[in-house]
GROMACS .gro file of C-alpha atoms in nm:
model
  423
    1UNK     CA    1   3.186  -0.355   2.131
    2UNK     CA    2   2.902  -0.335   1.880
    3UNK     CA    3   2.540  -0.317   2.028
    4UNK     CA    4   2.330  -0.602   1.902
    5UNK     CA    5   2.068  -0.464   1.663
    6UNK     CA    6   1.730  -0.385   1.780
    7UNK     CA    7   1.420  -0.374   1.558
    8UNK     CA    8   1.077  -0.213   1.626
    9UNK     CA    9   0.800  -0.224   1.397
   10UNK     CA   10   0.550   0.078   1.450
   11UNK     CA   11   0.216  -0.052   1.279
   12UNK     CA   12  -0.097   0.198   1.226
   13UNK     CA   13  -0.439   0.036   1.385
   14UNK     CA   14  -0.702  -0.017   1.099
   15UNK     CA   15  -0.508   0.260   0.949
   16UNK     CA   16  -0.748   0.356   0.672
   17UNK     CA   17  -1.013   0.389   0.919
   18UNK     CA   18  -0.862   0.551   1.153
   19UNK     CA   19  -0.772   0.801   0.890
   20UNK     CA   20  -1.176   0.838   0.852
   21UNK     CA   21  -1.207   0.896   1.194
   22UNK     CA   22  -0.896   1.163   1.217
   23UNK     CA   23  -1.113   1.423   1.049
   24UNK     CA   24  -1.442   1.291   1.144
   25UNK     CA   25  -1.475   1.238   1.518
   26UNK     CA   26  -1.811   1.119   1.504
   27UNK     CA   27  -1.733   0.814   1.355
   28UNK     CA   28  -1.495   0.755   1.686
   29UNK     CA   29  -1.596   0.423   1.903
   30UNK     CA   30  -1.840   0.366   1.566
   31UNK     CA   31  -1.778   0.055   1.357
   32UNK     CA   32  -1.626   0.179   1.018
   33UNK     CA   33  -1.539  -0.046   0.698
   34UNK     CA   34  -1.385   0.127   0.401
   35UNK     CA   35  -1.417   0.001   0.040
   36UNK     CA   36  -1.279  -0.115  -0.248
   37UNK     CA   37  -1.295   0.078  -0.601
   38UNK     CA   38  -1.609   0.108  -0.687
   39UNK     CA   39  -1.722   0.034  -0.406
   40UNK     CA   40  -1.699  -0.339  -0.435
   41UNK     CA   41  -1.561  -0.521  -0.138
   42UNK     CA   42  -1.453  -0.428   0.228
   43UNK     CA   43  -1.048  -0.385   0.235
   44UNK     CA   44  -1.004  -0.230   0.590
   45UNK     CA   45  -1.260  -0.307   0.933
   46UNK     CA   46  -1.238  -0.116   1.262
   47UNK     CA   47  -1.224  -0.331   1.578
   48UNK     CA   48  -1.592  -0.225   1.643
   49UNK     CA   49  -1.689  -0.389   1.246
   50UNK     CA   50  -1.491  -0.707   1.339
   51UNK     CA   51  -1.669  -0.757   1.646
   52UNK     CA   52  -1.940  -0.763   1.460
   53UNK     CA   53  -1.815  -1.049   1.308
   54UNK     CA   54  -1.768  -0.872   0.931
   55UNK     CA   55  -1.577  -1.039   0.686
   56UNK     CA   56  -1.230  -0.912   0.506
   57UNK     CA   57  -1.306  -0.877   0.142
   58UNK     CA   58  -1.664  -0.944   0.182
   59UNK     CA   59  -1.899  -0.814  -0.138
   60UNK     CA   60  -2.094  -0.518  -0.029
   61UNK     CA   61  -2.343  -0.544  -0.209
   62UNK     CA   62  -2.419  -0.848  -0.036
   63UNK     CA   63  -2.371  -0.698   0.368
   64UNK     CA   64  -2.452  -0.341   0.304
   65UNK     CA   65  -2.846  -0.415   0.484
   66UNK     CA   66  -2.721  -0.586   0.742
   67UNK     CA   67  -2.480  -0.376   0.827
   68UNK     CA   68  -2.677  -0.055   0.811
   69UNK     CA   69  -2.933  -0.240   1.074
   70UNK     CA   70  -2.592  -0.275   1.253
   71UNK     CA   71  -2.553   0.111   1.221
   72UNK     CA   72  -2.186   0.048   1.025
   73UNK     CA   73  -2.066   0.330   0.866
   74UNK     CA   74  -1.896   0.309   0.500
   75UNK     CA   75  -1.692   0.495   0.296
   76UNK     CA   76  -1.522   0.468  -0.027
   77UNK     CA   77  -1.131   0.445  -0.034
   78UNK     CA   78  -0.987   0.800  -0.005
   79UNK     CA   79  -0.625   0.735  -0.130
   80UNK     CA   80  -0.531   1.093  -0.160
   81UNK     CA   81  -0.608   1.132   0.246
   82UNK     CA   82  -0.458   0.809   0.288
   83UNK     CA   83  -0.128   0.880   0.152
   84UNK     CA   84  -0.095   1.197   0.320
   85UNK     CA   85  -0.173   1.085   0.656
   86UNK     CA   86   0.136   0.830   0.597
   87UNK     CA   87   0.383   1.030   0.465
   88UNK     CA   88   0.257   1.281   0.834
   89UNK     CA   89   0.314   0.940   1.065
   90UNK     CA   90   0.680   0.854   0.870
   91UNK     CA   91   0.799   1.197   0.893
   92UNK     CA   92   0.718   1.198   1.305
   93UNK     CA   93   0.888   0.851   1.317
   94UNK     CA   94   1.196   0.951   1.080
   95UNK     CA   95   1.259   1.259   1.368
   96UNK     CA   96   1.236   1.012   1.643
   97UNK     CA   97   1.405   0.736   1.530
   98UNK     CA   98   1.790   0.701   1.446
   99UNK     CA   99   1.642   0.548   1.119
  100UNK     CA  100   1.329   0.405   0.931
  101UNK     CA  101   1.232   0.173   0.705
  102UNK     CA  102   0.921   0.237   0.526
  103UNK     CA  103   0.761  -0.092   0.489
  104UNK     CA  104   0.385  -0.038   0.428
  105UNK     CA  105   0.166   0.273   0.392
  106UNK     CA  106   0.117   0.226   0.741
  107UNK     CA  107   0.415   0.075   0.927
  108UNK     CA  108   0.743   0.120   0.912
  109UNK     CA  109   1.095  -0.047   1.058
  110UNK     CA  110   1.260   0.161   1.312
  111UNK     CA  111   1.632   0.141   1.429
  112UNK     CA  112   1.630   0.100   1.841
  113UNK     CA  113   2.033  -0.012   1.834
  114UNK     CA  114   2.185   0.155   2.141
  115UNK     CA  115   1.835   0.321   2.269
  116UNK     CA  116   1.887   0.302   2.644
  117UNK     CA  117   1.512   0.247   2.692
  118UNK     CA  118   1.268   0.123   2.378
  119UNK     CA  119   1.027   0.068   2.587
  120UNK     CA  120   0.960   0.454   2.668
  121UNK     CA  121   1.092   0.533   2.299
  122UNK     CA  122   0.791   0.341   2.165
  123UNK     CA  123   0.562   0.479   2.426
  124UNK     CA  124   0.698   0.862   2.344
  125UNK     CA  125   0.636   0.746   1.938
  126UNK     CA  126   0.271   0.608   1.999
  127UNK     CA  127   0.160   0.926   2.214
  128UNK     CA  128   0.337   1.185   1.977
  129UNK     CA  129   0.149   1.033   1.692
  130UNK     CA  130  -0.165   1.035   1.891
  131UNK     CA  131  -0.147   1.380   2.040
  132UNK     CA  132   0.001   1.575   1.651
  133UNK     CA  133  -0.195   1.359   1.390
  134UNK     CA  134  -0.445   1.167   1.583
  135UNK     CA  135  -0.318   0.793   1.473
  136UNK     CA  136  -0.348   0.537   1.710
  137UNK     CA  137  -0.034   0.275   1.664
  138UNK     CA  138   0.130  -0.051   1.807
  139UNK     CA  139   0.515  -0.116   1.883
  140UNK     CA  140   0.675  -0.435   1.830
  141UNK     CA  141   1.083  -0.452   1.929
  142UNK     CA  142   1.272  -0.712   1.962
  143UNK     CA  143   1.633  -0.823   1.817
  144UNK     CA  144   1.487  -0.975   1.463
  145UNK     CA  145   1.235  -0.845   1.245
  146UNK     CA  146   1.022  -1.167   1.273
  147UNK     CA  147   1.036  -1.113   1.709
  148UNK     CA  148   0.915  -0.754   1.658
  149UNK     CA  149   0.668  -0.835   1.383
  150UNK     CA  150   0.517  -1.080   1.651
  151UNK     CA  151   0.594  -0.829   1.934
  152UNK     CA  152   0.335  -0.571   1.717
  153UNK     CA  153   0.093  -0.867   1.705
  154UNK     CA  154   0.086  -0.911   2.088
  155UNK     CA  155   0.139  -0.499   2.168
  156UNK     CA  156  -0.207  -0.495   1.948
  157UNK     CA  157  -0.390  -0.784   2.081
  158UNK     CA  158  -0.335  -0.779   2.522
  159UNK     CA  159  -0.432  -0.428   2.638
  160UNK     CA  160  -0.186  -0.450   2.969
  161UNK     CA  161   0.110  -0.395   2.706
  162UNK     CA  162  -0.025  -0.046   2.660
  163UNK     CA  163   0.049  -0.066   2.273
  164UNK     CA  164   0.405  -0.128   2.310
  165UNK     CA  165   0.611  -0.488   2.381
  166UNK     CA  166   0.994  -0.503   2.433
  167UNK     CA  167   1.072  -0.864   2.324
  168UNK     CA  168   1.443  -0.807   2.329
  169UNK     CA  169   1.463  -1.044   2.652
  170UNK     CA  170   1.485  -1.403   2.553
  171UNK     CA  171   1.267  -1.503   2.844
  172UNK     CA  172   0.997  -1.282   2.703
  173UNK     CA  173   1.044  -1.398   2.409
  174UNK     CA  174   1.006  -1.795   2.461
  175UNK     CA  175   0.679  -1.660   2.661
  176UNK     CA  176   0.474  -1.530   2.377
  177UNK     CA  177   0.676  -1.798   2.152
  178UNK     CA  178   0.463  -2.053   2.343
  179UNK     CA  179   0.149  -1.853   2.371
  180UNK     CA  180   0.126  -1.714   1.968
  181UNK     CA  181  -0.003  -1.924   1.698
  182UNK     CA  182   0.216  -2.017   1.418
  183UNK     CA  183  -0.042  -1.865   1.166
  184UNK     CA  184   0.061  -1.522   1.342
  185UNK     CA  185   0.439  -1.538   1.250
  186UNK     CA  186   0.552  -1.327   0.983
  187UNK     CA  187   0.596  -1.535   0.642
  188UNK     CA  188   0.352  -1.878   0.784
  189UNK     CA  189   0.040  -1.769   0.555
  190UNK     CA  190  -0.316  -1.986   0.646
  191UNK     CA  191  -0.236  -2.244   0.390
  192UNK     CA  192   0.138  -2.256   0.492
  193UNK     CA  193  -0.016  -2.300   0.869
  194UNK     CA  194  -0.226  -2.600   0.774
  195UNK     CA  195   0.046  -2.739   0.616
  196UNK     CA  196   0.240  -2.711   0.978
  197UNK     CA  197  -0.016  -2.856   1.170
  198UNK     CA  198   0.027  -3.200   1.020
  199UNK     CA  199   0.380  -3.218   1.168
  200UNK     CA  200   0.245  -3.076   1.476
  201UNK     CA  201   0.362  -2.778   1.448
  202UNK     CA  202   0.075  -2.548   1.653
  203UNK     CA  203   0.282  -2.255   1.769
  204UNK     CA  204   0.556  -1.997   1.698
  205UNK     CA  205   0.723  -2.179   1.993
  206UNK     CA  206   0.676  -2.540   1.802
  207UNK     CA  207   0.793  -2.385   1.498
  208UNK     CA  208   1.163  -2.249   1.646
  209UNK     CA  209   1.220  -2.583   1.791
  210UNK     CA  210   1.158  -2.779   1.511
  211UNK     CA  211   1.451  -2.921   1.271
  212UNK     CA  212   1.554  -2.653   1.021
  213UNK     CA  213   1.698  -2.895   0.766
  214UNK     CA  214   1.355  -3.095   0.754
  215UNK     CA  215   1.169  -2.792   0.731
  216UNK     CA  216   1.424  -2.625   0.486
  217UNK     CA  217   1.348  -2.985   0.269
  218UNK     CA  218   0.955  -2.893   0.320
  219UNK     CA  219   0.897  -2.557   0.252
  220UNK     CA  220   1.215  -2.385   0.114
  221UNK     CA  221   1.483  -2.165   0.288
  222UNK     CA  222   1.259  -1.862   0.319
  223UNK     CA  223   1.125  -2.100   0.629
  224UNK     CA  224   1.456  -2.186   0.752
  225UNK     CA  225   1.490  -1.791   0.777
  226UNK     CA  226   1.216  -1.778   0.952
  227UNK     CA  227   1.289  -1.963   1.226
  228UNK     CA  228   1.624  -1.866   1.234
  229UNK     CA  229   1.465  -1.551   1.312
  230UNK     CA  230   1.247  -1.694   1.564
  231UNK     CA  231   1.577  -1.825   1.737
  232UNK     CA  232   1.710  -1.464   1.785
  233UNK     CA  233   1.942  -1.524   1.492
  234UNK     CA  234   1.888  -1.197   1.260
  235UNK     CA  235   1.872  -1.280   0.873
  236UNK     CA  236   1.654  -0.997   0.739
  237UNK     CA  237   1.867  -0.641   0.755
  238UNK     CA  238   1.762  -0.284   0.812
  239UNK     CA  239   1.760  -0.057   0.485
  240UNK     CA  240   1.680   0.301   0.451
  241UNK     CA  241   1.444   0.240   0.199
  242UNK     CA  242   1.288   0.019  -0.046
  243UNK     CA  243   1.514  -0.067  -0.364
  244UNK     CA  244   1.345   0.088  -0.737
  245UNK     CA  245   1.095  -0.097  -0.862
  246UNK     CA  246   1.142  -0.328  -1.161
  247UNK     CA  247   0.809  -0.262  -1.314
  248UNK     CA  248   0.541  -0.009  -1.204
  249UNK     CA  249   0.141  -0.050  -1.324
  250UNK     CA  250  -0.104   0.202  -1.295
  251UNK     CA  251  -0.470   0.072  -1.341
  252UNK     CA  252  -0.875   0.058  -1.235
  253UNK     CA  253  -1.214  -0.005  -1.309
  254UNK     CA  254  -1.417   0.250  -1.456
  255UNK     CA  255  -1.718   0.372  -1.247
  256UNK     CA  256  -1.902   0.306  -1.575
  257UNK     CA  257  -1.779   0.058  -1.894
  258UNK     CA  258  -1.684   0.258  -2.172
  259UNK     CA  259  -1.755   0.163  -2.546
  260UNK     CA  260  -1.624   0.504  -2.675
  261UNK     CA  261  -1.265   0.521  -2.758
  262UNK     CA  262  -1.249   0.907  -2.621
  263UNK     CA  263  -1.337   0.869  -2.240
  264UNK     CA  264  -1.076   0.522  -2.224
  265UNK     CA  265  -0.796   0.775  -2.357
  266UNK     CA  266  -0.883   1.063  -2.112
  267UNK     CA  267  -0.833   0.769  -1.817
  268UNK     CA  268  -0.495   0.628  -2.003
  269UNK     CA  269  -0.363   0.967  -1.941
  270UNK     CA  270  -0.455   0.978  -1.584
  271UNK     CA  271  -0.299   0.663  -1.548
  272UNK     CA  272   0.010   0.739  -1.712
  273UNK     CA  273   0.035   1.053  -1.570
  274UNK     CA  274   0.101   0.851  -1.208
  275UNK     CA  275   0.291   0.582  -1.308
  276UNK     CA  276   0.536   0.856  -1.489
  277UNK     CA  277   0.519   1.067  -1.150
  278UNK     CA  278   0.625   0.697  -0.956
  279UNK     CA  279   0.891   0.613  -1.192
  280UNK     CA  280   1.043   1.011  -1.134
  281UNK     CA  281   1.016   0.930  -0.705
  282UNK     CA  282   1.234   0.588  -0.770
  283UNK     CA  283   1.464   0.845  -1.039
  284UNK     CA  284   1.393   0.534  -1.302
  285UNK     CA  285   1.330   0.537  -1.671
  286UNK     CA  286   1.177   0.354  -1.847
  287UNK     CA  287   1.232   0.163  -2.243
  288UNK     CA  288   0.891  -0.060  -2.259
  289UNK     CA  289   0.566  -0.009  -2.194
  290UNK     CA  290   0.222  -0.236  -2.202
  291UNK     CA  291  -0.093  -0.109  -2.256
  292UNK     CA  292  -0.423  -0.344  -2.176
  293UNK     CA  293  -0.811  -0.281  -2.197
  294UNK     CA  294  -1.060  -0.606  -2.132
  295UNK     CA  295  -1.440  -0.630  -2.011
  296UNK     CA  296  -1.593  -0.762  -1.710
  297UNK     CA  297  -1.402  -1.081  -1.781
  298UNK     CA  298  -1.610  -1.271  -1.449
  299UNK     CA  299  -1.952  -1.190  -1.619
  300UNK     CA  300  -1.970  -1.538  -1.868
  301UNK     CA  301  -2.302  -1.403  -2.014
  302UNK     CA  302  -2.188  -1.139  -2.201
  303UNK     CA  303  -1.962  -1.000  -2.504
  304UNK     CA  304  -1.557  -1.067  -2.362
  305UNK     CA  305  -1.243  -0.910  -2.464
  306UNK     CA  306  -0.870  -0.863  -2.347
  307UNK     CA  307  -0.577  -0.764  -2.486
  308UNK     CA  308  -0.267  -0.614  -2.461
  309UNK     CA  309   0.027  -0.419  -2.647
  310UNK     CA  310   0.380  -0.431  -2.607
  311UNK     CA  311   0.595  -0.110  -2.764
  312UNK     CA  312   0.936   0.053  -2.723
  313UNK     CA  313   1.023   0.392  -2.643
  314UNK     CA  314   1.269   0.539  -2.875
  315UNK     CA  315   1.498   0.607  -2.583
  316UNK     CA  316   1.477   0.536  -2.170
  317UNK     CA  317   1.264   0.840  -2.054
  318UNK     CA  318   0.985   0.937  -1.767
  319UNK     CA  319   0.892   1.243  -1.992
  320UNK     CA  320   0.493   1.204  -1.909
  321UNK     CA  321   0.468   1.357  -2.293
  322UNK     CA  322   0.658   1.049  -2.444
  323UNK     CA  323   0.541   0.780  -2.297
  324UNK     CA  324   0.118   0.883  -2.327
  325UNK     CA  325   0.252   0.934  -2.674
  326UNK     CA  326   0.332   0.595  -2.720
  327UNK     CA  327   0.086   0.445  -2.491
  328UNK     CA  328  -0.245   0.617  -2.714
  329UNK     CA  329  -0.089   0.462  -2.992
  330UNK     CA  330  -0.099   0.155  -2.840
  331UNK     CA  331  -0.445   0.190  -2.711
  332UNK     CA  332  -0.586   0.280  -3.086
  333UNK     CA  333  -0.379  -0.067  -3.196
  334UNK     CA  334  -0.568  -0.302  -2.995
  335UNK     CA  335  -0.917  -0.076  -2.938
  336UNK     CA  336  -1.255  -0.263  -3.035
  337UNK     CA  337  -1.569  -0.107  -3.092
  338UNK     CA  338  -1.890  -0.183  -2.926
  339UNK     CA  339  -1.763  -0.348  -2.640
  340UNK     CA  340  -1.836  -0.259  -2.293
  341UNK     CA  341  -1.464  -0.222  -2.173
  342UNK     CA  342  -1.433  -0.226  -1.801
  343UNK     CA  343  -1.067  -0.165  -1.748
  344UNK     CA  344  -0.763  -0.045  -1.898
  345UNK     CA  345  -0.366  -0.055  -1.752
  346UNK     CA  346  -0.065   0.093  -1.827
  347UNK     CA  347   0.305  -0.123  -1.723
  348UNK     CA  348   0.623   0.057  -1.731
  349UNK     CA  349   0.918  -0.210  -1.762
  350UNK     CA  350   1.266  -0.233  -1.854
  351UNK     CA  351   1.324   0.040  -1.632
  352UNK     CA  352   1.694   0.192  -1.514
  353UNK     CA  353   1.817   0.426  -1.326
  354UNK     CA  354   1.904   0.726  -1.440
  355UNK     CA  355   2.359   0.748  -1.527
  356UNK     CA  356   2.346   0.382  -1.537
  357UNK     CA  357   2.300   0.346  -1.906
  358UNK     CA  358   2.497   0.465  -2.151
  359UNK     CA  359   2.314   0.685  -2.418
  360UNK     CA  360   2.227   0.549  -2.745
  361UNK     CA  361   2.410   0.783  -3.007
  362UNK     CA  362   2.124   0.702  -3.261
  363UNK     CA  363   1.825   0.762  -3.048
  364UNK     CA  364   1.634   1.060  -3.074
  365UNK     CA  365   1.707   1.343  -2.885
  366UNK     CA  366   1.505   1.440  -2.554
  367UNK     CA  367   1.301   1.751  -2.535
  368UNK     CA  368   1.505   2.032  -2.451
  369UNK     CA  369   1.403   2.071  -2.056
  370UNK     CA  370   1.261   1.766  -2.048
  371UNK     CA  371   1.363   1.696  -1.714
  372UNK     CA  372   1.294   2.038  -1.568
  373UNK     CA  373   0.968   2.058  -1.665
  374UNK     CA  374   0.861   1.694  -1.518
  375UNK     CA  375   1.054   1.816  -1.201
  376UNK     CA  376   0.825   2.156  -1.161
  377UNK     CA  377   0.502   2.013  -1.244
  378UNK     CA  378   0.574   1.722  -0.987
  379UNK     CA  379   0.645   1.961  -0.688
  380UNK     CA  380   0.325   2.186  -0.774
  381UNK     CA  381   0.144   1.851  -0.768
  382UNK     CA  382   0.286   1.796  -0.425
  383UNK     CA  383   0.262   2.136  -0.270
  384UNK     CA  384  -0.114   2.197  -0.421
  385UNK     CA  385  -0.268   1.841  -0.427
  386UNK     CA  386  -0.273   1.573  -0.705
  387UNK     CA  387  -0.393   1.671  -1.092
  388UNK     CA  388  -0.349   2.079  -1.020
  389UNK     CA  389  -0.103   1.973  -1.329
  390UNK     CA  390  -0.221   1.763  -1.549
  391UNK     CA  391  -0.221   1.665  -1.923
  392UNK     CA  392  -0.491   1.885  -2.134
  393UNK     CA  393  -0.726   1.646  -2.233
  394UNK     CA  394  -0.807   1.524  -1.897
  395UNK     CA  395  -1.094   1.675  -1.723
  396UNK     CA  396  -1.129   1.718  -1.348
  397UNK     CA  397  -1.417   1.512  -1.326
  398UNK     CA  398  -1.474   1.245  -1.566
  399UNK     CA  399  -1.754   1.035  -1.639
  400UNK     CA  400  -1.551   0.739  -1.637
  401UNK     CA  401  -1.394   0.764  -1.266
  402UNK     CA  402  -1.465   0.522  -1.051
  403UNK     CA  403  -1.794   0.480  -0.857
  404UNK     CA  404  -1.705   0.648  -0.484
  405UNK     CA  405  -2.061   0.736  -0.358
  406UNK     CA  406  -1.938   0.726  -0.028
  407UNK     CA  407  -1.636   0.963  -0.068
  408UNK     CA  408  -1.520   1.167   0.266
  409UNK     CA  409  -1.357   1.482   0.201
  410UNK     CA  410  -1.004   1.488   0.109
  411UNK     CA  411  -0.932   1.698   0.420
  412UNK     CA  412  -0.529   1.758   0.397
  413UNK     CA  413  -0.519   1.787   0.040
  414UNK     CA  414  -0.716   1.977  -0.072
  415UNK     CA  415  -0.753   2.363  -0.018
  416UNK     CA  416  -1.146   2.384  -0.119
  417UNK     CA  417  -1.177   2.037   0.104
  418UNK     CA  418  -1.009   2.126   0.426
  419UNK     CA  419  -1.265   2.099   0.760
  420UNK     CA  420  -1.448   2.507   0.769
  421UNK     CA  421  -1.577   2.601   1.155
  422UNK     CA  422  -1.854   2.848   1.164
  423UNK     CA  423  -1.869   3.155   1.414
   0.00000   0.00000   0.00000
């Protein structure tokens, strides 16, 4: 007989925090917030900041004093230290686990069908990942996704779990069913919540009980999965990854706004350069690209522009070479002096992957090694740290990156970077 499916979700606390605090133990039991580009906004809190009663997305600019008087230390987003950290945590789950499912830079499905004990699996997981990369995680596991979504919630959130909740029993489960808020269940956003209360509808418990074909009528069949789901009835599968991408974007704010065409191409190439290196990890290629620039379109006071470009590759490719090509072209086509341009974006779309097209016998011919060459300069990128490869006319720092005056070191990347001890 087949073993019913199991499901744990392994979820990274505050995770880019805590990947502050991995190579800075002085921030440890400190409150921590980490910012937006250019410093803008707060995108990730520790539990010490949200005690403190600190907002998600808040302006900076506008808590920054009171915070300081708080003594709450910020930093700038570190993506380069974030990534790494994750692709550390997956590769400890992926030899733990009979299989993962990346779902998040920091959490990921794991397969528990036929583990004797999940309880001490999750509990071996969380103090591996503790003890070799310093991360502290929660584990959910139950027999849906939803169950061990809202097993993670309650693992986080009651301490006498120690981190980890099996919620494969269904008396368990109708326990924290009646205990959990709706709002906490995986797919019920705030508004969707709100919306629920008016039929009375208070808790995850309420919301499995409740008539699927009214609420299918309500709010759509992504509901009635939902509380399928919430019923023990699994409707959401386990994959071994994430399917290719249909389009893939690369774009930011300039620490600066540019009205020189010169320093906007030198941060189109950066930006092409990673959406090419993206499309190469999903083996796509891509036909179309867009290319956009616009100012501070929020600021009503002052000169406005936006626009964008739509062009065709003479044949599918993720040759880095072709499609900058292309995309400066682009960028001199819809380019306007004098403005103070705050932004500009690259899309890749219409993308395949690679055998499933057949070639067009009219379409220019790729560079001989084409392929070869994007491979090689990818895994030096990877082995050394991002940009040790890059296109010519893009310097290592640039006027125009983005404003990170509270950048920690890029500790695991980065050979000039890594933590020194004295003797």
């Amino acid at each position: 007989m087949t073993p019913a499916r199991v499901f744990a979700l392994i979820d990274c606390n505050s995770f880019y925090c805590s990947c502050e605090r991995i190579c800075q133990p002085e921030l440890k039991r400190r409150p921590v917030v980490v910012l937006s580009n250019n410093d803008g906004c707060i995108i990730a809190r520790s539990t010490e900041a949200k005690a403190l009663g600190i907002g998600m997305g808040a302006a900076y600019y506008k808590v920054r004093d009171e915070m300081r008087r708080q003594g709450v230390v910020a930093r700038s987003s570190n993506y380069p230290l974030y990534a790494d950290i994750s692709n550390r945590v997956m590769r400890v789950m992926a030899e733990m686990l009979p299989g993962i499912e990346v779902y998040w830079i920091d959490e990921a499905w794991g397969d528990m069908t036929g583990v004797s004990d999940p309880t001490g699996l999750g509990h071996s997981i969380r103090e591996r990942l503790a003890r070799e990369i310093g991360m502290p995680v929660g584990v959910g596991i139950s027999t849906t996704k939803t169950l061990a979504k809202l097993a993670n919630w309650a693992a986080k959130k009651w301490k006498g779990t120690g981190g980890v909740l099996d919620l494969t029993n269904p008396v368990r489960q109708e326990k924290l069913l009646r205990l959990a808020p709706v709002s906490e269940v995986w797919g019920v956003g705030h508004r969707s919540a709100a919306k629920l209360s008016t039929l009375n509808i208070v808790t995850a418990w309420d919301l499995a009980q409740f008539d699927i074909g009214t609420l299918r009528k309500t709010f759509g069949v992504t509901m009635e999965r939902t509380v399928r789901e919430l019923r023990g009835v699994s409707c959401i599968g386990f994959n071994e990854g994430p399917p290719p991408k249909e389009a893939i974007c690369s774009s930011k704010m300039f620490g600066v706004r540019q009205t020189e065409l010169p320093p906007i191409r030198e941060a189109l190439a950066v930006y092409v350069s990673r959406a090419a290196e993206k499309l190469r990890v999903q083996n796509s290629l891509c036909s179309t690209i867009q290319v956009g620039l616009q100012t501070q379109l929020a600021q009503l006071d002052g000169p406005r522009y936006a626009n964008t470009v739509t062009l065709a590759l003479p044949a599918p490719t993720d040759d880095t070479r072709e499609i900058l090509a292309l995309a400066q072209r682009g960028l001199s086509q819809i380019d306007r002096p004098g403005y103070p341009l705050s932004k500009c974006s690259i899309l890749l779309m219409d993308l395949s992957q690679r055998g499933e097209m057949t070639p067009d016998l009219f379409a220019p011919k790729p560079r001989p090694g084409s392929e070869q060459l994007m491979k090689v300069v990818d895994q030096i990128n990877q082995k050394e740290c991002r940009g040790a490869v890059r296109i010519g006319r893009v310097l290592a720092k640039p006027a125009w990156a983005m404003r990170r005056e509270m950048l920690s070191q890029r500790y695991t990347t980065r050979w000039d970077e890594v933590i020194g001890v004295r003797g």
